[in-house]
XYZ file of C-alpha atoms in Angstrom:
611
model
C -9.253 -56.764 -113.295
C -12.877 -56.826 -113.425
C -14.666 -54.009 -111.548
C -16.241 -55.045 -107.987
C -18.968 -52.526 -107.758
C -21.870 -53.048 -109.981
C -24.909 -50.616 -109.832
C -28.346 -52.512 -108.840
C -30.621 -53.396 -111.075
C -33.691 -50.884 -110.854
C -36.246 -53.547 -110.084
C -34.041 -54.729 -106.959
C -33.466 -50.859 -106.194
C -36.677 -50.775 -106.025
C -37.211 -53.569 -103.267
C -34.571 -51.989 -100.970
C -36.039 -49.190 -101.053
C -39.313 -50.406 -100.506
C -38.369 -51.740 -96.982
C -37.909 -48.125 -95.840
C -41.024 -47.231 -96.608
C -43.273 -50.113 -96.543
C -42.845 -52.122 -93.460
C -46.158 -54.099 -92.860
C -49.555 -52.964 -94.230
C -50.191 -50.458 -92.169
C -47.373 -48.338 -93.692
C -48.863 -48.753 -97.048
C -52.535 -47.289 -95.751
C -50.848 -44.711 -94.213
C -48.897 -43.268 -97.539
C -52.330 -44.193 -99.670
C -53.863 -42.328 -96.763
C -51.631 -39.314 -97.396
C -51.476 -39.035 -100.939
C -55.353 -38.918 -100.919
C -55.421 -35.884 -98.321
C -52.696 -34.260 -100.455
C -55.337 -34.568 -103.457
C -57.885 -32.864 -101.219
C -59.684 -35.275 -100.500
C -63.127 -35.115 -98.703
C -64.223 -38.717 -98.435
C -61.895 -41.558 -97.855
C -63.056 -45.245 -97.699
C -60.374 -48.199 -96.401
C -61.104 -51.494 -97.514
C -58.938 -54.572 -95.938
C -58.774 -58.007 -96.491
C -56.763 -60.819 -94.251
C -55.394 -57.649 -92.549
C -54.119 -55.690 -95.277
C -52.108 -58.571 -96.037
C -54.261 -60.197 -99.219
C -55.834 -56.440 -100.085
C -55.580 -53.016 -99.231
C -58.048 -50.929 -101.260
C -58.518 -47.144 -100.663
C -60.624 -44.307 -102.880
C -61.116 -40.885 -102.391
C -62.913 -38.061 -104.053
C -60.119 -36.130 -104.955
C -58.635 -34.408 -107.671
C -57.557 -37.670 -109.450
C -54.736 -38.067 -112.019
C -54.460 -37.398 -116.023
C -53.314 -40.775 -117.792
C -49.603 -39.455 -117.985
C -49.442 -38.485 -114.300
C -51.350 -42.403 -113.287
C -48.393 -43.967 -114.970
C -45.518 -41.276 -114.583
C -46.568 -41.601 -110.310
C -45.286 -45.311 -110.066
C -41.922 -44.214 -110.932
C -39.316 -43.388 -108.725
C -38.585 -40.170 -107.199
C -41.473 -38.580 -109.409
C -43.544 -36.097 -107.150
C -45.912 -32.925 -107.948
C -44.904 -32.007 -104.424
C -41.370 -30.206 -105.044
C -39.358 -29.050 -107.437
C -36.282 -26.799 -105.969
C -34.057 -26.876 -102.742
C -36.594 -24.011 -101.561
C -39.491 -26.538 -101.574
C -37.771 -29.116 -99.943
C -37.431 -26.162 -96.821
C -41.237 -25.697 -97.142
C -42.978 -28.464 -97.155
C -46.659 -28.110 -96.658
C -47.923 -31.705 -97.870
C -47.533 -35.278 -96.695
C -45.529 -36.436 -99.708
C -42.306 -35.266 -101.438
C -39.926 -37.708 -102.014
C -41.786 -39.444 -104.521
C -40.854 -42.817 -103.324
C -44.631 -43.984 -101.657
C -46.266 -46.144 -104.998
C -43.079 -47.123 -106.360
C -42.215 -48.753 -103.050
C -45.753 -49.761 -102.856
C -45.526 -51.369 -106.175
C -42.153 -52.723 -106.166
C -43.801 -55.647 -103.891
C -47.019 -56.291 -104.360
C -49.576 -55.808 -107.377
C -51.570 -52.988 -108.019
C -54.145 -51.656 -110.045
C -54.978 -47.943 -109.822
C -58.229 -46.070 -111.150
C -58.441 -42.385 -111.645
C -59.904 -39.718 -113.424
C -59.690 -35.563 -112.800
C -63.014 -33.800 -113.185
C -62.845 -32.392 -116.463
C -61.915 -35.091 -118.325
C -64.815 -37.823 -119.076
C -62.851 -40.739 -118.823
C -60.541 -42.184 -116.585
C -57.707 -44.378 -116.515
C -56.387 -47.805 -115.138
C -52.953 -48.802 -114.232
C -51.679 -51.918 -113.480
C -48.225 -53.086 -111.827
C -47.162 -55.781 -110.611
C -43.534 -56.192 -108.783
C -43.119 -52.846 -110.111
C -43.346 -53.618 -113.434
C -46.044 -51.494 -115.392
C -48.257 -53.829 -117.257
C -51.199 -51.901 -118.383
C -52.258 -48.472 -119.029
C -55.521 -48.085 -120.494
C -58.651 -45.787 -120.752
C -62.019 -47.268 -118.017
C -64.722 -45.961 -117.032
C -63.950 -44.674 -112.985
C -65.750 -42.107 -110.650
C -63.650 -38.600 -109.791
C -61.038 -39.279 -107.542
C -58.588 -42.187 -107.124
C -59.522 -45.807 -106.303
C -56.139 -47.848 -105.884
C -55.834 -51.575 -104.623
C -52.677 -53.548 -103.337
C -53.102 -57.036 -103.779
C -50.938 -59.827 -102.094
C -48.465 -57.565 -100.448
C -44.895 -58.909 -100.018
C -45.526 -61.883 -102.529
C -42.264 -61.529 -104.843
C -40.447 -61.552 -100.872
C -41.355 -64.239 -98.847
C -38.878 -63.353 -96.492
C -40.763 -60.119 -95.639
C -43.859 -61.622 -95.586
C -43.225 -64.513 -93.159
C -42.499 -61.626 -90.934
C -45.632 -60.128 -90.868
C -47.447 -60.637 -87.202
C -50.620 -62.791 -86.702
C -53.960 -61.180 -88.686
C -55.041 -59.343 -85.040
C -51.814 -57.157 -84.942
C -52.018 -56.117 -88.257
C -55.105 -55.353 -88.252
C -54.694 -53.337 -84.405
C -51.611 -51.132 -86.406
C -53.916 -50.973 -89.727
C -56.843 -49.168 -87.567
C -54.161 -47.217 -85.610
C -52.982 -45.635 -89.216
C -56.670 -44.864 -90.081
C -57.324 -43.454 -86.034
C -54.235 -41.128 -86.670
C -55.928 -39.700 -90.263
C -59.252 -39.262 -88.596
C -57.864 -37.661 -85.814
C -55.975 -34.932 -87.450
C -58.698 -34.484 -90.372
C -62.048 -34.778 -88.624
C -63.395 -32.399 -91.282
C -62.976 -35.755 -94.031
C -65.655 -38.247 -93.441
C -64.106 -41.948 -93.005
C -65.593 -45.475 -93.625
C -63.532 -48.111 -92.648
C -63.866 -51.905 -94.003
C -62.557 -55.205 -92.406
C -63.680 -58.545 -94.420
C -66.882 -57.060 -95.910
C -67.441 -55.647 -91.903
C -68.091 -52.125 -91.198
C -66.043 -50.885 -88.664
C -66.710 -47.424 -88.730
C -68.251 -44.679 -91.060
C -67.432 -41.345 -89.935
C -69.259 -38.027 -91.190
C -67.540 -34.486 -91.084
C -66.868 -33.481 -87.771
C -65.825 -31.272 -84.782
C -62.514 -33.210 -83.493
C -64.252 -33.879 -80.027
C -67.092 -35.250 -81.792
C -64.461 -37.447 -83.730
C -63.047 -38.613 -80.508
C -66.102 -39.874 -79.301
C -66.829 -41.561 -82.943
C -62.992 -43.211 -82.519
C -62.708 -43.737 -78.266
C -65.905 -44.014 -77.423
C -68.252 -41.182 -75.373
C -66.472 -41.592 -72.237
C -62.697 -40.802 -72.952
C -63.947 -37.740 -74.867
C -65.792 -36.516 -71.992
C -62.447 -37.613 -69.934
C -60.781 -34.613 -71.721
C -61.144 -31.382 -72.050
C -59.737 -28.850 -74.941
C -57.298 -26.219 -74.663
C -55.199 -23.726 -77.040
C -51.764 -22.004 -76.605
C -50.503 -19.146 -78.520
C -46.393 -18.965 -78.689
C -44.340 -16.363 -80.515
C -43.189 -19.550 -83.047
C -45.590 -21.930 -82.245
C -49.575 -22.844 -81.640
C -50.906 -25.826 -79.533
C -54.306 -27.427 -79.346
C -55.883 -30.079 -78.567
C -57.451 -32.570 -76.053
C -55.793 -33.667 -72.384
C -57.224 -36.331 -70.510
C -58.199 -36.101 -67.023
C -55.464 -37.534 -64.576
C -58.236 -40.412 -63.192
C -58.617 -41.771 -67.030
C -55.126 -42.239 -67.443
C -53.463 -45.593 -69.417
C -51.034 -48.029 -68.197
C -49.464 -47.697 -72.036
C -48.852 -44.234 -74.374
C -51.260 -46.379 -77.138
C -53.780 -43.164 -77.019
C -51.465 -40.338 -77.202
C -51.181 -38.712 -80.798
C -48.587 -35.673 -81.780
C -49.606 -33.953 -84.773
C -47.355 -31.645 -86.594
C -49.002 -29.565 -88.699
C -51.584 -32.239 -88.905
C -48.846 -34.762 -90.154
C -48.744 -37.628 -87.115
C -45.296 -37.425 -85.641
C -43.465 -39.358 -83.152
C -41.184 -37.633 -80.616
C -39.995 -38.752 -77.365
C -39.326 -35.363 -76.231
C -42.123 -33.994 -76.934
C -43.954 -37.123 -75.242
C -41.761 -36.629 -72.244
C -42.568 -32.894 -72.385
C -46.535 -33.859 -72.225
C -45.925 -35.927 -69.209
C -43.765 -33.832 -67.039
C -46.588 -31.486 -68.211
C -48.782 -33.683 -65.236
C -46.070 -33.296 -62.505
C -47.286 -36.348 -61.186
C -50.729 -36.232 -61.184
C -50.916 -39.397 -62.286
C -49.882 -42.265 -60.560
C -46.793 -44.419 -61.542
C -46.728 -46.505 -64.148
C -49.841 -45.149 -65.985
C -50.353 -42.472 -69.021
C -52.489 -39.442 -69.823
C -54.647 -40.044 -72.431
C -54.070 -36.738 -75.090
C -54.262 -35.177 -78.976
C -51.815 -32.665 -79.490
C -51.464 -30.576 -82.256
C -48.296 -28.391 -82.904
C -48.666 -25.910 -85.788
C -45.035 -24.331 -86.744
C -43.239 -22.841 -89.872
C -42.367 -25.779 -91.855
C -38.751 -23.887 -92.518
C -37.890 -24.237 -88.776
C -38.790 -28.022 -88.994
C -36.966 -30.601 -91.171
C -39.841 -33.412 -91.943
C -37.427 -35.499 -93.944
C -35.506 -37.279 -92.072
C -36.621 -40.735 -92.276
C -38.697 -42.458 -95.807
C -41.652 -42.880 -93.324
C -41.993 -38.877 -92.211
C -42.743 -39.697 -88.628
C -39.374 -38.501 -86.833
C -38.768 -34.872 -87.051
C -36.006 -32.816 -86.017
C -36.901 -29.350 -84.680
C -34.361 -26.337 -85.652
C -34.679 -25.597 -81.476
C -35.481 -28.547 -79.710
C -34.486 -27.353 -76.528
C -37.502 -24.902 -77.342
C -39.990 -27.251 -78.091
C -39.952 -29.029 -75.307
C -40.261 -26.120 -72.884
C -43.180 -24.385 -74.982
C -44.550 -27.791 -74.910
C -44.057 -28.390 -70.980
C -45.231 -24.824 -69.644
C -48.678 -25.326 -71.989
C -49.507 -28.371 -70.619
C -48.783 -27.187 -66.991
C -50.485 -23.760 -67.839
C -53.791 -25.856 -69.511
C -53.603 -28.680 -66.424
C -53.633 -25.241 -64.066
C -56.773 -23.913 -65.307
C -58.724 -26.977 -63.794
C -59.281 -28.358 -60.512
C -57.061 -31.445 -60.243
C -57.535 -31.380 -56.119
C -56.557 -35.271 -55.154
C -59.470 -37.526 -53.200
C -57.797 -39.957 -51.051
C -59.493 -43.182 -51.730
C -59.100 -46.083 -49.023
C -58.997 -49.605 -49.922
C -59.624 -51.429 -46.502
C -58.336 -51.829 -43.712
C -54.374 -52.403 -43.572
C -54.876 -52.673 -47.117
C -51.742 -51.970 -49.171
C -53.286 -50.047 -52.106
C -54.436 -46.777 -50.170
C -53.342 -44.307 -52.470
C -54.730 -41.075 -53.834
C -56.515 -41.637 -56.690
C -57.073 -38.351 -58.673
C -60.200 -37.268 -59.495
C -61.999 -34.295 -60.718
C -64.739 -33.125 -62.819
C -62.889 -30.780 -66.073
C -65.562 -27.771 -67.061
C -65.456 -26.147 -70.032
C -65.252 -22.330 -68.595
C -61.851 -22.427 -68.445
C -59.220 -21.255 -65.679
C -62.200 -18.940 -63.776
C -63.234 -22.918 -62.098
C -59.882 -23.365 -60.718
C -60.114 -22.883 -56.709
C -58.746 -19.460 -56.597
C -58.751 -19.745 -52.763
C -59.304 -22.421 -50.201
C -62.038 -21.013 -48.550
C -64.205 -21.965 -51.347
C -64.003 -25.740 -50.076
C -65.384 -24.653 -46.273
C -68.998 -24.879 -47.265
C -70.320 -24.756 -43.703
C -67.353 -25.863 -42.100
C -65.879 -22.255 -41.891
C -67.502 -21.873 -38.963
C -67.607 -24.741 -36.889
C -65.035 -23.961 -34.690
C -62.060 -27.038 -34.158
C -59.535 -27.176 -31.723
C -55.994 -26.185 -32.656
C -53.488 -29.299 -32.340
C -49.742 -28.636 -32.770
C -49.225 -25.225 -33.119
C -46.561 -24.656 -30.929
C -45.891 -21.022 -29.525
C -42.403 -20.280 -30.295
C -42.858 -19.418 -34.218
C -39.462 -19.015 -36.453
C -39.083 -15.641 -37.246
C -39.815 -15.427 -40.926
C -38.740 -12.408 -43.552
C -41.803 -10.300 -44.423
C -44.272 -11.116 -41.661
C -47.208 -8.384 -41.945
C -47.849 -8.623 -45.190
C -51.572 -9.369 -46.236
C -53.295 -12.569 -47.552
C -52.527 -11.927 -50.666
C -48.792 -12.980 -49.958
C -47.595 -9.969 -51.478
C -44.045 -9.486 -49.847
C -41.178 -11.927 -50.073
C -41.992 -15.600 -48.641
C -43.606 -14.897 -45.225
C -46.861 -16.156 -44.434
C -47.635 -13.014 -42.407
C -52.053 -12.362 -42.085
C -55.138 -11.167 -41.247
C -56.923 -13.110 -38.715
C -60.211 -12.804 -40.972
C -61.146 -12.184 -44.414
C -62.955 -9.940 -46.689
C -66.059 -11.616 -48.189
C -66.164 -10.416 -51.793
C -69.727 -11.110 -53.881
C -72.413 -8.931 -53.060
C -71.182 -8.001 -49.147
C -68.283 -6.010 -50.238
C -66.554 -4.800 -46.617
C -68.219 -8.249 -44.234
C -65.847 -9.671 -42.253
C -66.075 -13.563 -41.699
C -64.305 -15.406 -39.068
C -60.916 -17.377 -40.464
C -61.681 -21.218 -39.786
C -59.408 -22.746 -37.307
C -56.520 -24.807 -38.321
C -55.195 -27.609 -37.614
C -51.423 -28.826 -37.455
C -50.322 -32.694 -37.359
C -47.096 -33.678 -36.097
C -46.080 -30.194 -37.353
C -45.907 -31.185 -41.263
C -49.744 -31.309 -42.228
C -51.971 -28.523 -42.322
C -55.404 -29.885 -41.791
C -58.370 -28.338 -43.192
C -62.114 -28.937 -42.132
C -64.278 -28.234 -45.191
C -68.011 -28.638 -46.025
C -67.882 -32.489 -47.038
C -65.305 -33.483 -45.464
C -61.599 -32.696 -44.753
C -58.412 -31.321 -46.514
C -54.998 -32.403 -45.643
C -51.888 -29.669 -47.106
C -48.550 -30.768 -47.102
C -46.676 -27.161 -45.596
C -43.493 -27.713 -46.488
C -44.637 -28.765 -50.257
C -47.040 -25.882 -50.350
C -44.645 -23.088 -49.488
C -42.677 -24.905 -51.868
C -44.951 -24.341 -54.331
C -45.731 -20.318 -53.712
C -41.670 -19.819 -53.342
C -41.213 -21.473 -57.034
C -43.918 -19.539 -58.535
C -42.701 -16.177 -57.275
C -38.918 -16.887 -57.782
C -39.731 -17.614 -61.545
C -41.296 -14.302 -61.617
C -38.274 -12.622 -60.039
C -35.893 -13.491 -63.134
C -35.097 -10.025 -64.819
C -36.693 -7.859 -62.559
C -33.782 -7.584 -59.947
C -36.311 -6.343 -57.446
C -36.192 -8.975 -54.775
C -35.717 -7.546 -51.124
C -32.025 -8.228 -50.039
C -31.478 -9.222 -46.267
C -27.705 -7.693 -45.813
C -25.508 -9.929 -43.265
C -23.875 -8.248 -40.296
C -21.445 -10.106 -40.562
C -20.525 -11.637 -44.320
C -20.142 -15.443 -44.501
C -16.822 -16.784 -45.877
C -17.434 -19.978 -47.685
C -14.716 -22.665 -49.144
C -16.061 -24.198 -52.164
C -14.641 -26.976 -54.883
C -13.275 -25.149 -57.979
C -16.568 -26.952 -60.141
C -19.171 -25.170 -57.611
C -17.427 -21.670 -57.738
C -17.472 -21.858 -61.355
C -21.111 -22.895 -62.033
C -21.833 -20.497 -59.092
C -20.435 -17.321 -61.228
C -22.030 -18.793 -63.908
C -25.655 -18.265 -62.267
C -24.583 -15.372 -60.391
C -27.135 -13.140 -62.499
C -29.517 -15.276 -61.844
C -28.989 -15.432 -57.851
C -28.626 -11.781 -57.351
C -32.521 -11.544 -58.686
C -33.516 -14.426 -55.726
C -31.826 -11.552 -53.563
C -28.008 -13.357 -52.888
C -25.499 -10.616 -52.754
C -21.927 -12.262 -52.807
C -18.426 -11.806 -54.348
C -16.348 -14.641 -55.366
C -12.306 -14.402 -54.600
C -9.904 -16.954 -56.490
C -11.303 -20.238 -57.580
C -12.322 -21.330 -53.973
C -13.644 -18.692 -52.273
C -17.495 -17.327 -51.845
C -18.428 -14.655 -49.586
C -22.103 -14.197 -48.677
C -23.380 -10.829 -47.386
C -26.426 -10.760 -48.204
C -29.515 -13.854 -48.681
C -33.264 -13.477 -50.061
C -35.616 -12.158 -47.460
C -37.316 -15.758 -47.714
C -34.179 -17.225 -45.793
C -35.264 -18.433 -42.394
C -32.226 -16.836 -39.698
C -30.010 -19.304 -39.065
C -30.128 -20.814 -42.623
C -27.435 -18.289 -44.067
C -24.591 -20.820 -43.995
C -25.696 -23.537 -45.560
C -28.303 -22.001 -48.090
C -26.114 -21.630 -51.017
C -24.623 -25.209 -50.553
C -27.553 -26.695 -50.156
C -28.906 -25.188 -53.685
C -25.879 -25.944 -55.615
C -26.245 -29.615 -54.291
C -29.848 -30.018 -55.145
C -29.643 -28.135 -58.613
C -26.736 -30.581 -59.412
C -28.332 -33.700 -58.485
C -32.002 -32.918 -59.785
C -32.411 -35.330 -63.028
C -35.883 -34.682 -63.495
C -35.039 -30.948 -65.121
C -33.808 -32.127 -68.333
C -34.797 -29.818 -70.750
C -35.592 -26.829 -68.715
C -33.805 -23.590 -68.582
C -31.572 -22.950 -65.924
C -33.421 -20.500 -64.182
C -36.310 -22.937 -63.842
C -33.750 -25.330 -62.226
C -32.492 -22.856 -59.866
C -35.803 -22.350 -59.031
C -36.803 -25.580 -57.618
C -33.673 -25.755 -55.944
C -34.347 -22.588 -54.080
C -37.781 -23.121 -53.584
C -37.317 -26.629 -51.992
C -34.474 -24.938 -49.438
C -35.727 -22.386 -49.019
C -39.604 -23.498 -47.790
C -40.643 -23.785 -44.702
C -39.667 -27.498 -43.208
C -41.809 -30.293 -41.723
C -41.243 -30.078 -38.317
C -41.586 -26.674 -37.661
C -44.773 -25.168 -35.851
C -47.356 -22.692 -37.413
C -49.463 -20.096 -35.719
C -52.864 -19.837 -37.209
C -51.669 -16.697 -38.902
C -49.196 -18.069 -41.009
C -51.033 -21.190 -41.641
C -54.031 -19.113 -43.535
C -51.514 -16.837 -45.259
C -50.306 -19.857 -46.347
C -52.797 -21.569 -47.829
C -54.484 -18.294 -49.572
C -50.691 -17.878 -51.155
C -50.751 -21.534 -52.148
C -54.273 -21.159 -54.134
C -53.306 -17.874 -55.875
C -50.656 -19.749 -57.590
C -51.098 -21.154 -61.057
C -50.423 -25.024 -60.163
C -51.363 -25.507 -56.277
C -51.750 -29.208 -56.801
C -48.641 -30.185 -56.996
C -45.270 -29.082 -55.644
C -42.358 -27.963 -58.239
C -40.833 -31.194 -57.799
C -44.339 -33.379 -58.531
C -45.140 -34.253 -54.857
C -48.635 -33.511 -54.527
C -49.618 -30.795 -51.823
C -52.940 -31.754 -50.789
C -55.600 -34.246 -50.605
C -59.012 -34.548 -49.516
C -60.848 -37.354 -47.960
C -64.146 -37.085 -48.399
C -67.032 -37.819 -45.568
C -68.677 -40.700 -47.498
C -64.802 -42.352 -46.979
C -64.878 -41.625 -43.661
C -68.276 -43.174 -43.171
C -67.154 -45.902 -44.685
C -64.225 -46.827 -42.527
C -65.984 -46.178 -39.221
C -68.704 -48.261 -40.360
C -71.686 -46.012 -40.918
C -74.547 -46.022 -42.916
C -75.816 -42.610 -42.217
């Protein structure tokens, strides 16, 4: 009986795997692209016709080819990239497999010039369906000039495919963008039917976002740089108010290869915590640089999905930079009204991102009174029964446990070291909004959100230092718990005895609590842990974060002060001078901003004036 399993033909080999790799024309200027930067490369010049579709034509200035190596590079698996196992864990160029022309080539016809710089002549190649039909001496300028004609013509199938001429050409540019963008130091020139699009000199990267996005989304961003144990990030983040309603302008670079990664993507975002509004997109250019051995590139023909050796890593590195960089600006929301009864009042974000770094975040509120700090308002709201509240007495600073104990006035600092200045009177609304008189116009701080915010910050700190202040119960707390809670609860019980819990757990149901945080409002005892475990199970927004980080929010959010309870003027300053010593006061743990301002020139607005 005849055999049932033939091997392919190479010249049909060839065309499967050429639909890996080339996909539309855009794949094939990104691997001409690629092998011209492996070549070194310091000029690069794109040439398209009908979208890629009738002629791709690229030449750069690099090291070129000997005649053996022009012809030898069209075949498959034939690379100068690797040669062992150990390579192929090391990878520190675009290509490897060898599989880029001879995919290339395999549909569509191509004619390659190149010449190295010592030798004085250089050499033409021509293939057609991959078939090599001429290899011959020309005359040809350093480098390597290659041009794909009439891509997909020996498969119709894959050509009738192909989108209209615009969307080719939009994922053609978006190849080139992605080149620029991670090599700003190669100048660029980019042709579409004999029109310029762009000629790009060697460049700082902000100055090549400006050449590729225009003035104003570069000056939308601003630049930061993060230095991990296993891993550096730069690059650009856009401000919250020039966000996108699409991720089309957010780039990933790994080790300046473009990469796409949704968890690094979702890391980015989370990075915001909601400072954007929903449905829209931060505008960013991030650059990872990591060992190559703790990264495996080659996972798909096209070398644009990665897998990370810790991924769980790499998206907290990735989420804590973006939060730290976001931090070190002020990202204060404006509320913006519409109109009357209008159902778009929202708060639009705004903020102007300097370049000096984290010393232009507000460090404290006060900054915003301008002459409003003494202008004396009446108190509304503050009732005068106040909770009693663990740590009261300590100073602005907020330097014991989670009370908002303080000063009734503050030190000036500058150059009137020792002044005392009146504290500005606050007011309460509907005892849930701190509200905040300040030099053009008002500030409106969400309490509950806010002590939120200081509780998370200081809890995180806690981890590993078991040196929170333990409130011991008179009398210990017996608890009855499901056998799933118990469990997960001994499995975090390191973790809770550094928020301050002291408790022992008997049999599979049992919990007894005899001693809570000193943040724990009196009367709170019984319900406290319940109310974490329930919150730290049902949060679905801390995928990908450490436990501890989820405990955190849990605590932080049950443990804050509530809206509907009354603040003195005391604890409303302490407060607020805790909130703006933390590192993200913008935003509580869970993404809920704290605080807005509305501005006098809104105000004037509404009411009607003109002056």
């Amino acid at each position: 009986m005849a055999s049932l399993i033939k091997i392919l033909p190479e010249h049909l080999a060839n065309k499967i795997a050429a639909g890996e790799v080339v996909q539309r024309p855009a794949s094939v200027i990104k691997e001409l692209l690629e092998n011209a930067l492996d070549a070194h490369a310091t000029s690069i010049t794109v040439i398209l016709k009908d979208a890629g579709k009738s002629l791709i034509q690229v030449v750069d200035d690099g090291d070129g080819m000997s005649p053996e190596d022009a012809v030898l590079a069209f075949a498959r698996h034939s690379t100068s990239k690797i040669a062992s196992y150990e390579d192929l864990e090391n990878i520190r160029t675009f290509g490897f497999r060898g599989e880029a022309l001879a995919s290339v080539a395999a549909v569509s016809q191509v004619e390659l010039k190149t010449r190295r710089e010592e030798t004085p002549v250089g050499t033409k190649v021509v293939v057609h369906g991959g078939t090599v039909l001429d290899s011959s001496e020309d005359t040809s300028p350093r480098g390597t000039t290659i041009m794909v004609k009439n891509l997909f013509y020996n498969t119709p199938a894959r050509r009738n495919f192909l989108k209209s001429d615009t969307t080719e050409f939009h994922h053609c540019l978006e190849a080139v963008h992605r080149i620029a963008l991670a090599y700003p130091e190669i100048g660029m020139t980019f042709f579409s039917d004999t029109e310029k699009i762009f000629s790009l000199r060697s460049s700082t990267l902000q100055k090549r976002l400006a050449d590729l996005f225009g003035e104003k989304a570069a000056g939308s961003a601003f630049y930061f740089e993060e230095q991990h144990p296993t891993v550096t990030l730069h690059g650009f983040l856009g401000k919250p108010d020039f966000s996108r309603k699409t991720r089309a302008e957010q780039y990933i670079f790994l080790n300046r290869r473009f990469i796409l990664n949704r968890s690094i993507s979702h890391a980015v975002l989370k990075g915001y915590e909601h400072l954007l509004e929903k449905g829209s997109f931060p505008f960013f250019t991030l650059f990872l640089t990591l060992d190559p051995r703790k990264v495996d590139v080659n996972v798909h023909p096209s070398k644009m999905e990665v897998k990370f050796e810790d991924e769980s890593l790499m998206y907290r590195t990735v989420y804590h930079s973006v939060q730290h960089a976001l931090s070190a600006h002020d990202l204060l929301p404006v509320m913006e009204v519409k109109g009357p009864g209008s159902q778009s009042d929202r708060a639009a974000f705004t903020s102007a991102f300097p370049d000096k770094g984290s010393v232009n975040r507000i460090m404290n509120w006060r900054e915003l009174l301008g002459g409003g700090a003494e202008s004396g308002h009446a108190s509304l709201g503050s009732g005068q029964i106040q909770p009693e509240r663990g740590g009261t007495g300590s100073d602005v600073k907020g330097g014991r446990d989670g009370g908002f104990g303080a000063t009734g006035a503050v030190q000036q600092g500058g150059d009137l070291p020792g002044v005392q200045i009146p504290a500005p009177v606050l007011m309460q609304l509907h005892a849930k909004y701190i509200l905040i008189p300040i030099e053009n116009g008002v500030m409106l701080v969400d309490q509950h959100a806010a002590h939120e915010r200081v509780l998370y910050e200081r809890t995180v700190k806690c981890f590993g230092r078991h040196s929170a202040p333990v409130q011991q119960l008179l009398f210990p707390i017996v608890q009855e718990m499901p056998a799933g809670d118990v469990a997960l609860l001994q499995e975090m019980l390191p973790l809770m005895e550094d928020l301050g819990f002291s408790f022992k757990i008997f049999g599979k149901t049992t919990v007894i609590l005899d001693g809570v945080p000193a943040d724990i409002r009196p009367g709170n005892e019984k319900t406290i842990l319940r109310d974490i475990l329930d919150l730290y199970k049902e949060d679905e927004h801390n995928v990908g974060l450490e436990p501890r980080e989820k405990l955190a929010k849990s605590y932080s959010c049950r443990a804050a002060v509530k809206a509907g309870e009354s603040l003195n003027q005391t604890e409303m300053q302490a407060l607020l001078d805790q909130l703006f010593a933390t590192e993200v006061p913008y935003v509580c743990p869970h993404g809920r901003p704290v605080s807005i301002k509305i501005s006098v020139t809104e105000l004037d607005k509404r009411f009607g004036r003109t002056s």
